[in-house]
Amino acid sequence: MSGGAHAMDETIRNELFEKREEKYKAFILKLTPTLKEEEVIGVRMPALRQMAKKTAKQPDALTLVAEPRYYEERMIEAITVGYLKKNLAEKKDAVHGIVKKLDNWAICDSFCSTLKMKPEEKEAYFDFIKNYFLSGKEYESRFAAVMSLNYFAEQPYMDRVLAHFEEINHQGYYVKMALAWAISVFYTKDPKKIENYLNKQTLDRFTHNKAIQKITESNRVTKEEKDHMRELKRK
C-alpha cells in the first residue's frame, strides 16, 4: 500500500470512492444525524470491514489509517485497531486514541463489536473501560456501556457494571440509549436481578422507561415477562 507517513493511505481512499453508493450515503446520513453530508462517501459496512481486516495485517497498519478525513475512513481506522492481533497492553494507546475521537454512535458501536478479547483478557479490559463510565463525555460513556453489553453481561461483571451505571449522570441521548440497551441485554441473562435493579429507580425516568421498552421489544423475553415489566414503567 502506498501513501505518505501519518496520513490516510491513498489506496484506501481511492477504493472507498470506487465503492461509493449515493443511495447508501443518504441512508447513512438518515441513520446517523450527527454526520455532515460532506463527511460521508457512502460505502457499505461489509466492504469497510473487509478493508480494515486487510489493513490490520499490515506492519504499518496504524500509519495507513492515520488522519482520516471521511466518516468511512474514521470507521476503518477504528475497526482496524479492533482487528489488530495484539493484546490490550500492546494496543491500549491505540484503543484509547480511538475512544477519545468517537463522535457518533455508529463508529462507537462498530468499534466495540470488533474489539474482541480472550477470556484471560477480560479483567484487564474491564479495568480499562471502567475509567470511561465517568469521563463526562457522551461517546466515551457510550463506549463503556456498549462494551459492557457486548462482553460483560455476566457475573462477576454484571453487578460491577450496574454500579457504574448508577454513577453516570451524563444527559446525552446516546449515553442514555446505550444504558437502556445494556440493561435490556442484562435482563435476558438475569431477569430477577434487573427487575430488582429497576425497582430501585436509580436511573433517570427516560433511561428507566427506555430500558423497559427495549426489554418488551426483545424476542428473548416471554409475553408474561413483558407484561410484568410494563407495570414498572414510571409516569
mmCIF file of N, CA and C in Angstrom, residues 138-139 142 170-180 207:
data_model
loop_
_atom_site.group_PDB
_atom_site.id
_atom_site.type_symbol
_atom_site.label_atom_id
_atom_site.label_comp_id
_atom_site.label_asym_id
_atom_site.label_seq_id
_atom_site.Cartn_x
_atom_site.Cartn_y
_atom_site.Cartn_z
ATOM 1 N N GLU A 138 -19.915 12.173 26.220
ATOM 2 C CA GLU A 138 -21.031 11.332 25.784
ATOM 3 C C GLU A 138 -20.585 10.023 25.144
ATOM 4 N N TYR A 139 -19.695 10.091 24.172
ATOM 5 C CA TYR A 139 -19.358 8.866 23.447
ATOM 6 C C TYR A 139 -18.349 8.002 24.184
ATOM 7 N N ARG A 142 -20.709 6.109 26.335
ATOM 8 C CA ARG A 142 -21.406 5.131 25.499
ATOM 9 C C ARG A 142 -20.479 3.956 25.188
ATOM 10 N N HIS A 170 -24.432 11.711 32.848
ATOM 11 C CA HIS A 170 -24.399 12.434 31.578
ATOM 12 C C HIS A 170 -25.803 12.465 30.979
ATOM 13 N N GLN A 171 -26.220 13.618 30.502
ATOM 14 C CA GLN A 171 -27.576 13.773 29.981
ATOM 15 C C GLN A 171 -27.684 13.496 28.482
ATOM 16 N N GLY A 172 -26.580 13.100 27.859
ATOM 17 C CA GLY A 172 -26.585 12.866 26.414
ATOM 18 C C GLY A 172 -27.505 11.726 26.003
ATOM 19 N N TYR A 173 -28.237 11.941 24.917
ATOM 20 C CA TYR A 173 -29.186 10.958 24.387
ATOM 21 C C TYR A 173 -28.496 9.627 24.099
ATOM 22 N N TYR A 174 -27.295 9.675 23.502
ATOM 23 C CA TYR A 174 -26.636 8.435 23.083
ATOM 24 C C TYR A 174 -26.034 7.658 24.249
ATOM 25 N N VAL A 175 -25.825 8.326 25.371
ATOM 26 C CA VAL A 175 -25.446 7.616 26.602
ATOM 27 C C VAL A 175 -26.668 6.900 27.161
ATOM 28 N N LYS A 176 -27.765 7.630 27.276
ATOM 29 C CA LYS A 176 -28.980 7.053 27.867
ATOM 30 C C LYS A 176 -29.494 5.865 27.056
ATOM 31 N N MET A 177 -29.450 5.980 25.733
ATOM 32 C CA MET A 177 -29.917 4.875 24.900
ATOM 33 C C MET A 177 -29.013 3.649 25.044
ATOM 34 N N ALA A 178 -27.716 3.872 25.200
ATOM 35 C CA ALA A 178 -26.793 2.743 25.395
ATOM 36 C C ALA A 178 -27.038 2.064 26.737
ATOM 37 N N LEU A 179 -27.298 2.854 27.773
ATOM 38 C CA LEU A 179 -27.600 2.278 29.088
ATOM 39 C C LEU A 179 -28.879 1.446 29.019
ATOM 40 N N ALA A 180 -29.896 1.981 28.358
ATOM 41 C CA ALA A 180 -31.163 1.250 28.224
ATOM 42 C C ALA A 180 -30.956 -0.058 27.466
ATOM 43 N N THR A 207 -34.223 6.952 30.834
ATOM 44 C CA THR A 207 -33.423 5.731 30.678
ATOM 45 C C THR A 207 -34.165 4.525 31.241
#
